[in-house]
Short mmCIF file of C-alpha atoms in Angstrom, two decimals:
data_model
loop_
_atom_site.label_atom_id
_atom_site.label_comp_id
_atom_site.label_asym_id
_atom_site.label_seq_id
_atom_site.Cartn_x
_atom_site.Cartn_y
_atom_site.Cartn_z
CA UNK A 23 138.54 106.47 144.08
CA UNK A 24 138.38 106.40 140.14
CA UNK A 25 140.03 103.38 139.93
CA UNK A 26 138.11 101.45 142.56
CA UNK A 27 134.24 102.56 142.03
CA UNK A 28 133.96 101.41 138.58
CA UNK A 29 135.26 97.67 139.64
CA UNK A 30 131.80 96.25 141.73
CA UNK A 31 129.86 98.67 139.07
CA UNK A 32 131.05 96.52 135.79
CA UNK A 33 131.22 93.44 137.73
CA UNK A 34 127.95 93.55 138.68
CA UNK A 35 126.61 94.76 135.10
CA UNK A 36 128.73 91.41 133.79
CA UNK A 37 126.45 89.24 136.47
CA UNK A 38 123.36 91.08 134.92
CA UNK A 39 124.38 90.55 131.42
CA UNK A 40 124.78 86.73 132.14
CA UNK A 41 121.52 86.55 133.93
CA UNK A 42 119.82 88.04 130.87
CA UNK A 43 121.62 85.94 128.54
CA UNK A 44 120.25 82.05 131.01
CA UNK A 45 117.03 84.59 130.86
CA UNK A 46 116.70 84.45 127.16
CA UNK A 47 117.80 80.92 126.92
CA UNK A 48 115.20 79.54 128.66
CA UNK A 49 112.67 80.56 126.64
CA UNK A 50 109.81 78.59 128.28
CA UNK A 51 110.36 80.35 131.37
CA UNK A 52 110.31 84.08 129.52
CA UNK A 53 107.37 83.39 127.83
CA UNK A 54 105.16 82.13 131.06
CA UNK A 55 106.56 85.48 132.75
CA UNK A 56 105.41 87.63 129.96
CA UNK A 57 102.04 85.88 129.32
CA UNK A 58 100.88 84.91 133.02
CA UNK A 59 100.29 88.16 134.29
CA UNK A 60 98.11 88.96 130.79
CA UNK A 61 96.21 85.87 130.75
CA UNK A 62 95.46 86.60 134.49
CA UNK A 63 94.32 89.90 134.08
CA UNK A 64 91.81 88.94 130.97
CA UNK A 65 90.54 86.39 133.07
CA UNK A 66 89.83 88.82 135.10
CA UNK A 67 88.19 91.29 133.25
CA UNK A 68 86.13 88.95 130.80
CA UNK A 69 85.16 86.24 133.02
CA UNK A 70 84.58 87.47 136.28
CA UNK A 71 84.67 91.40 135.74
CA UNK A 72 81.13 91.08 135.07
CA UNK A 73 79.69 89.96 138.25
CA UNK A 74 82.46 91.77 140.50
CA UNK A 75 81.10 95.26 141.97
CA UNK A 76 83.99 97.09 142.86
CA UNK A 77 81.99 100.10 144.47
CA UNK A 78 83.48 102.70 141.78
CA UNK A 79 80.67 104.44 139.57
CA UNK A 80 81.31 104.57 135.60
CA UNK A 81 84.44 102.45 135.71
CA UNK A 82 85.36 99.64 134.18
CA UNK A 83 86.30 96.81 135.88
CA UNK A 84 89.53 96.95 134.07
CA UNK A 85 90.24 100.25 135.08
CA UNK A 86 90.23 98.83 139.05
CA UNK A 87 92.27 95.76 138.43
CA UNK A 88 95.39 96.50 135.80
CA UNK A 89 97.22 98.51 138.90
CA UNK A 90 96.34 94.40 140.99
CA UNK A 91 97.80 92.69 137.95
CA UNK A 92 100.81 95.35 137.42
CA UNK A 93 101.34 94.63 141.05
CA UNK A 94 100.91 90.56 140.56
CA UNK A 95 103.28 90.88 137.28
CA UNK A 96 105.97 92.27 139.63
CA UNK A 97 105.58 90.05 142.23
CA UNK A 98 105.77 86.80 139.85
CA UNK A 99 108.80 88.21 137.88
CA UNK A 100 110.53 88.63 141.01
CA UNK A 101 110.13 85.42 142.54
CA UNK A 102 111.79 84.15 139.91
CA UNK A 103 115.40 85.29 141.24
CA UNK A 104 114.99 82.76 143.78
CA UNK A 105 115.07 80.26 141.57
CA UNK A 106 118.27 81.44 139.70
CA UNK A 107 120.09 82.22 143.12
CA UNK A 108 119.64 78.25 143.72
CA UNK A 109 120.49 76.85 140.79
CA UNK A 110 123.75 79.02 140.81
CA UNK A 111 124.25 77.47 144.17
CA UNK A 112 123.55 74.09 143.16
CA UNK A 113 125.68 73.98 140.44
CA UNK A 114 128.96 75.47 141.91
CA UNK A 115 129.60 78.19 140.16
CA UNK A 116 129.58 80.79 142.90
CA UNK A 117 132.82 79.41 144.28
CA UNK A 118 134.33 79.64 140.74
CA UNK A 119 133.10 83.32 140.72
CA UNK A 120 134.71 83.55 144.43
CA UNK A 121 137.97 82.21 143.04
CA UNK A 122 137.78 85.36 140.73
CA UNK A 123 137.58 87.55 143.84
CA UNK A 124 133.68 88.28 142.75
CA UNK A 125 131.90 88.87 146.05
CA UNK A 126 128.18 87.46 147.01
CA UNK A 127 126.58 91.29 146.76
CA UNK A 128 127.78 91.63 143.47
CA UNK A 129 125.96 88.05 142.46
CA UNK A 130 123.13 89.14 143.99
CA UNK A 131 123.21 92.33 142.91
CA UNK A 132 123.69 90.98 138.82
CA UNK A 133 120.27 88.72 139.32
CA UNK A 134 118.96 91.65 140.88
CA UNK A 135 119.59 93.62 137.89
CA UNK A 136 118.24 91.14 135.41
CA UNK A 137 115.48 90.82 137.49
CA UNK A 138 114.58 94.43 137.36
CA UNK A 139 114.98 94.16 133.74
CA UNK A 140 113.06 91.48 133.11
CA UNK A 141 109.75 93.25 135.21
CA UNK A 142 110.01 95.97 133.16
CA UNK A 143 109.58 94.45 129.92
CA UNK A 144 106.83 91.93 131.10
CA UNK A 145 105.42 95.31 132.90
CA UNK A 146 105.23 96.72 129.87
CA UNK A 147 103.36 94.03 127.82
CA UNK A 148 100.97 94.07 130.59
CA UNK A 149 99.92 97.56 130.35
CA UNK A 150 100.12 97.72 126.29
CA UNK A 151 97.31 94.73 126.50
CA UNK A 152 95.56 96.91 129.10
CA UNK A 153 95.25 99.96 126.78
CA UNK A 154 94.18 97.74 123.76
CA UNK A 155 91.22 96.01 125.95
CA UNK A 156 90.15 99.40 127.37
CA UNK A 157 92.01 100.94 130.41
CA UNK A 158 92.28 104.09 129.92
CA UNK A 159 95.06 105.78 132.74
CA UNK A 160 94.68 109.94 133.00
CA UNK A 161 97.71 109.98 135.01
CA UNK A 162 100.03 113.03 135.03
CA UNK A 163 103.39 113.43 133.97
CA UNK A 164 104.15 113.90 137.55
CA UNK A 165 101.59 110.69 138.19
CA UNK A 166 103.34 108.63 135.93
CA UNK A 167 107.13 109.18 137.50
CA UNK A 168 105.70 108.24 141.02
CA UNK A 169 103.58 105.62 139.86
CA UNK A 170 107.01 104.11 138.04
CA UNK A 171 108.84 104.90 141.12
CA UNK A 172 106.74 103.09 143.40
CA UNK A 173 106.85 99.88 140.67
CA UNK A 174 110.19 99.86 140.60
CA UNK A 175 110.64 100.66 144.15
CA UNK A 176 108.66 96.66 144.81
CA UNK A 177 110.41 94.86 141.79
CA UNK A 178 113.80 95.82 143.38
CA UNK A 179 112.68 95.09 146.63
CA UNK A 180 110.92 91.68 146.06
CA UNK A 181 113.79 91.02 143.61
CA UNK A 182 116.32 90.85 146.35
CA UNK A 183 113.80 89.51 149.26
CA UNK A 184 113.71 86.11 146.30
CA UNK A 185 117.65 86.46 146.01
CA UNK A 186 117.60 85.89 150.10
CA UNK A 187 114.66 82.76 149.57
CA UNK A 188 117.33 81.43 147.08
CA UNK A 189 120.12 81.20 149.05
CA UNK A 190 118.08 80.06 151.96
CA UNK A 191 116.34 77.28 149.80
CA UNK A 192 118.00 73.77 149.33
CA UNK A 193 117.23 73.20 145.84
CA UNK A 194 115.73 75.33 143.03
CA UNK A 195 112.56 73.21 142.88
CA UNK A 196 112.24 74.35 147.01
CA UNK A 197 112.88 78.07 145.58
CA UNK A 198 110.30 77.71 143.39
CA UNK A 199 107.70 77.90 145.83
CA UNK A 200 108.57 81.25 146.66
CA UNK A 201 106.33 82.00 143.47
CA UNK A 202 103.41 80.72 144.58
CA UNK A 203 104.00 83.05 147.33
CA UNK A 204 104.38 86.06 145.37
CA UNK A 205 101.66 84.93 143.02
CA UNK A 206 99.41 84.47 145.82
CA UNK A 207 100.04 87.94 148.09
CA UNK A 208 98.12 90.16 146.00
CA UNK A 209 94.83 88.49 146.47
CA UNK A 210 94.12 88.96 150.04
CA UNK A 211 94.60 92.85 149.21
CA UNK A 212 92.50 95.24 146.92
CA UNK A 213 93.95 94.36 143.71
CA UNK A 214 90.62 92.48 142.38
CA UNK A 215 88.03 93.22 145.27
CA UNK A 216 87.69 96.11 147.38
CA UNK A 217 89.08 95.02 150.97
CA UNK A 218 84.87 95.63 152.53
CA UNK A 219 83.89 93.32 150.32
CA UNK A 220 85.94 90.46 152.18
CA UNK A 221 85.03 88.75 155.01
CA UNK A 222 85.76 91.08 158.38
CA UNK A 223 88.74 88.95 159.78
CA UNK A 224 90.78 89.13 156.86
CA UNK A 225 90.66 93.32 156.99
CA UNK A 226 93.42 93.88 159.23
CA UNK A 227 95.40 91.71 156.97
CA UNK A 228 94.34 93.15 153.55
CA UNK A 229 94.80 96.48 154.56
CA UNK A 230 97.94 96.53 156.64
CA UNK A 231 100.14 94.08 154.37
CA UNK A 232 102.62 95.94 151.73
CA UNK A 233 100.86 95.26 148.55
CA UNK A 234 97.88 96.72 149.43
CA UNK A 235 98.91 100.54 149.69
CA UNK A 236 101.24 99.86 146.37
CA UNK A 237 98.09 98.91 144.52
CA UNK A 238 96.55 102.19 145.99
CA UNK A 239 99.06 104.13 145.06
CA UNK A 240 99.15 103.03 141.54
CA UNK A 241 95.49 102.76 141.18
CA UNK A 242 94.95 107.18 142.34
CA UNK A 243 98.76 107.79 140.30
CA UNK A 244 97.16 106.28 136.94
CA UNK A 245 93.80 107.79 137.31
CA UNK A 246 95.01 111.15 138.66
CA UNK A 247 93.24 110.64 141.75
CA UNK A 248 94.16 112.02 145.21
CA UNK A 249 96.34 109.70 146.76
CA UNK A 250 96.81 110.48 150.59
CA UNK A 251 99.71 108.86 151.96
CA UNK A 252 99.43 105.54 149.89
CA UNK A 253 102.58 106.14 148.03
CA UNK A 254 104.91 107.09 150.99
CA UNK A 255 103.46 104.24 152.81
CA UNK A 256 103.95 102.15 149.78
CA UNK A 257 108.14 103.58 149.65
CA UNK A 258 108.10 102.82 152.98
CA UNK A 259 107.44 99.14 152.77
CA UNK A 260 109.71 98.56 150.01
CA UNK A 261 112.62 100.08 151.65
CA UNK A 262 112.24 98.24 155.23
CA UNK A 263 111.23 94.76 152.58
CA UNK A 264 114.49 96.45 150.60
CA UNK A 265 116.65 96.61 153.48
CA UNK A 266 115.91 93.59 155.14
CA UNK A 267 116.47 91.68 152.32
CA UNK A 268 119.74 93.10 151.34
CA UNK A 269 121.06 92.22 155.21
CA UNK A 270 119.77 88.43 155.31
CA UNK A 271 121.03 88.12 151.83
CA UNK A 272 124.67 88.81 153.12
CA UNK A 273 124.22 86.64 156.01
CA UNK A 274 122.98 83.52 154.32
CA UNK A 275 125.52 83.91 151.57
CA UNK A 276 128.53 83.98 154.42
CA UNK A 277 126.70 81.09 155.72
CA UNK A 278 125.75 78.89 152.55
CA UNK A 279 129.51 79.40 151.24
CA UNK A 280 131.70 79.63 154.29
#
């Protein structure tokens, strides 16, 4: 068992390492994942925050929104894997891996990594420009550790849900797209608005899709605010998104390279 466990582990930190080391490469790409998510959010707060009532006395406006943008950071970072799962299929070297006896999960698993990596970092930019323009989080130590749990619960989770996207996609520039999906989810949810602000037909949506109770959950963790069931509701979606994507990822791998 000693001699076997280790094998998929460093194989798939290898795959991660490489991943990183494209990541940092392309430069361009790094740079609009670390600075999207903060131009977004002082958008945000500077140009609209002004004339948005978010129903929540003696609070900024970007108190309400930095858990939204944390949320929208992820989301974006993420959707990026789909775009590296393509290109790796595009340009042949997952049958070269193959011919190493280097399975699909442990690919995956290596962009997955990166990913992960990668969302933390931009994650982290995101909330250091959040403190210097004046959020203010009185989250608990205990707050904190769920509210990083549930974060890292969705980047894993949308992470390998892009992996699938990139298999299932033709060509990178098809993959791509997949951004402007996860780019565009948190809107219809209360990351920026309160969901009664929107029109009635779009509730049901907004409050019954799997970013809203993340953003919930983050929003009560980081203020120390009672959060109901938000966060197990939240750990619930990412584990069925988790799951799901982890099982059509295997398919369309045995598929795309059979």
């Amino acid at each position: 068992m000693s001699e076997t466990l280790p094998g998929p582990l460093t194989r798939a930190g290898t795959m991660a390492g490489r991943s990183l080391r494209i990541s940092r490469r392309n430069t361009d790409a790094l740079i609009t994942s670390l600075m999207l998510p903060v131009m977004l959010m002082l958008i945000f707060v500077y140009f609209f925050g002004g004339a948005i009532d978010t129903g929540v006395p003696h609070s900024s406006y970007v108190t309400y929104v930095v858990p939204g943008v944390l949320l929208l950071c992820a989301g974006f970072g993420s959707a990026s894997t789909a775009v590296a799962v393509s290109e790796d299929m595009k340009n042949g070297i997952i049958d070269r891996f193959r011919s190493l006896d280097i399975g699909g999960t442990t690919v995956l698993a290596g962009h997955v990594a990166a990913s992960t990596v990668r969302n933390l970092l931009s994650t982290t930019v995101v909330l250091g420009v959040a403190l210097l323009i004046g959020f203010r989080p009185t989250a608990t130590l205990t707050g904190w550790l769920t509210a990083l749990a549930v974060l890292l619960a969705y980047i894993v989770a949308l992470s390998w849900l892009s992996a699938a996207i990139g298999l299932l996609a033709k060509t990178p520039e098809a993959a791509g797209g997949f951004t402007f999906l996860m780019s565009f989810l948190p809107y219809p949810s209360s990351a920026f608005v309160p969901v009664d602000s929107m029109p009635s037909w779009l509730h049901g949506f907004a409050d019954h899709q799997p970013i809203t109770p993340a953003i919930e959950s983050l929003r009560a963790l980081l203020l120390n605010q009672p959060a109901g069931n938000a966060p197990w509701i939240a750990l619930t979606w990412a584990g069925g998104l988790l799951l799901v994507a982890i099982g059509l990822s295997g398919v369309l791998f045995r598929v795309r390279t059979r």
